[in-house]
Amino acid sequence: GGGITIGNHCKIGPNCQIYTINHPLDYMQRRQPVETGYHVTIGDDCWLGGGVILCPGVTIGNRCIIAAGSVVTRDIPDDTLAAGNPATVKRNLR
């Protein structure tokens, strides 16, 4: 797998899912016993609401809030609140 790094002082709500493995779209490639792992990083002092999904390879910056039920498909910069499916930055927290 790709591995997961969780920073200090994080709050992770119930039913959150963190995915690190990705499979090819091509059906012939999926027949091969090979998976690709992408590291997921959650910075320090983050809060992930309940039911958040983190997709392979994303980085959540430091001091971020991810709203409940959000699906994070891209990196989220430091000091931001992100929400939605896909998650987008809604406001700066600084």
Coordinates of C-alpha atoms in Angstrom, one line a residue:
G1 CA 0.0 0.0 0.0
G2 CA 0.9 3.6 -0.1
G3 CA 0.9 4.3 3.6
I4 CA -0.8 6.9 5.8
T5 CA 0.7 9.7 7.8
I6 CA -1.5 11.3 10.5
G7 CA -0.2 14.5 12.1
N8 CA -0.3 15.5 15.8
H9 CA -3.6 16.6 17.5
C10 CA -6.0 15.4 14.8
K11 CA -9.6 14.6 15.3
I12 CA -11.1 12.0 12.9
G13 CA -14.8 11.5 13.0
P14 CA -16.7 8.3 12.8
N15 CA -17.0 6.3 9.6
C16 CA -14.1 8.1 7.9
Q17 CA -12.4 6.1 5.1
I18 CA -8.8 6.6 3.9
Y19 CA -7.9 4.8 0.7
T20 CA -4.3 4.4 -0.5
I21 CA -4.7 1.8 -3.3
N22 CA -5.8 2.5 -6.8
H23 CA -6.7 0.1 -9.6
P24 CA -6.2 0.6 -13.4
L25 CA -9.3 1.6 -15.4
D26 CA -8.3 -0.8 -18.2
Y27 CA -9.9 -4.2 -17.6
M28 CA -6.9 -6.1 -19.0
Q29 CA -4.6 -4.3 -16.6
R30 CA -6.9 -5.1 -13.7
R31 CA -6.4 -8.8 -14.4
Q32 CA -2.8 -8.4 -13.4
P33 CA -2.0 -9.0 -9.7
V34 CA -0.6 -5.5 -9.3
E35 CA -2.0 -2.6 -7.3
T36 CA -0.6 0.9 -7.1
G37 CA -0.4 2.6 -3.7
Y38 CA -0.4 6.3 -3.1
H39 CA 0.6 7.9 0.2
V40 CA -2.1 9.9 2.1
T41 CA -1.0 12.6 4.5
I42 CA -3.1 14.4 7.1
G43 CA -1.3 17.4 8.6
D44 CA -1.2 18.6 12.2
D45 CA -4.3 19.9 14.1
C46 CA -6.8 18.7 11.5
W47 CA -10.4 17.9 12.0
L48 CA -12.2 15.4 9.7
G49 CA -15.9 15.3 10.2
G50 CA -17.9 12.0 10.2
G51 CA -18.0 10.0 7.0
V52 CA -15.1 11.9 5.2
I53 CA -13.5 9.9 2.4
L54 CA -9.8 10.6 1.5
C55 CA -8.8 9.3 -2.0
P56 CA -5.4 7.8 -2.8
G57 CA -2.5 10.3 -2.9
V58 CA -4.2 13.3 -1.2
T59 CA -2.5 15.6 1.3
I60 CA -4.5 17.5 3.9
G61 CA -2.5 20.5 5.0
N62 CA -2.0 21.6 8.6
R63 CA -4.9 23.1 10.6
C64 CA -7.6 22.1 8.1
I65 CA -11.3 21.2 8.7
I66 CA -12.9 18.8 6.3
A67 CA -16.7 18.9 6.6
A68 CA -18.7 15.7 7.3
G69 CA -19.5 13.6 4.3
S70 CA -16.9 15.3 2.0
V71 CA -14.9 13.3 -0.6
V72 CA -11.4 14.6 -0.9
T73 CA -10.0 13.9 -4.4
R74 CA -7.3 16.7 -4.4
D75 CA -4.8 18.2 -2.0
I76 CA -6.2 20.7 0.5
P77 CA -3.9 23.6 1.5
D78 CA -3.0 24.7 5.0
D79 CA -5.6 26.6 7.1
T80 CA -8.7 25.9 5.1
L81 CA -12.1 24.5 5.5
A82 CA -13.1 22.2 2.7
A83 CA -16.5 20.6 2.0
G84 CA -18.4 18.7 -0.7
N85 CA -18.2 15.9 -3.3
P86 CA -15.6 16.5 -4.6
A87 CA -14.3 18.6 -1.7
T88 CA -13.4 22.2 -2.5
V89 CA -12.0 25.0 -0.3
K90 CA -14.9 27.0 1.1
R91 CA -13.0 29.4 3.2
N92 CA -9.6 30.3 4.7
L93 CA -9.3 29.8 8.4
R94 CA -6.5 32.4 9.0

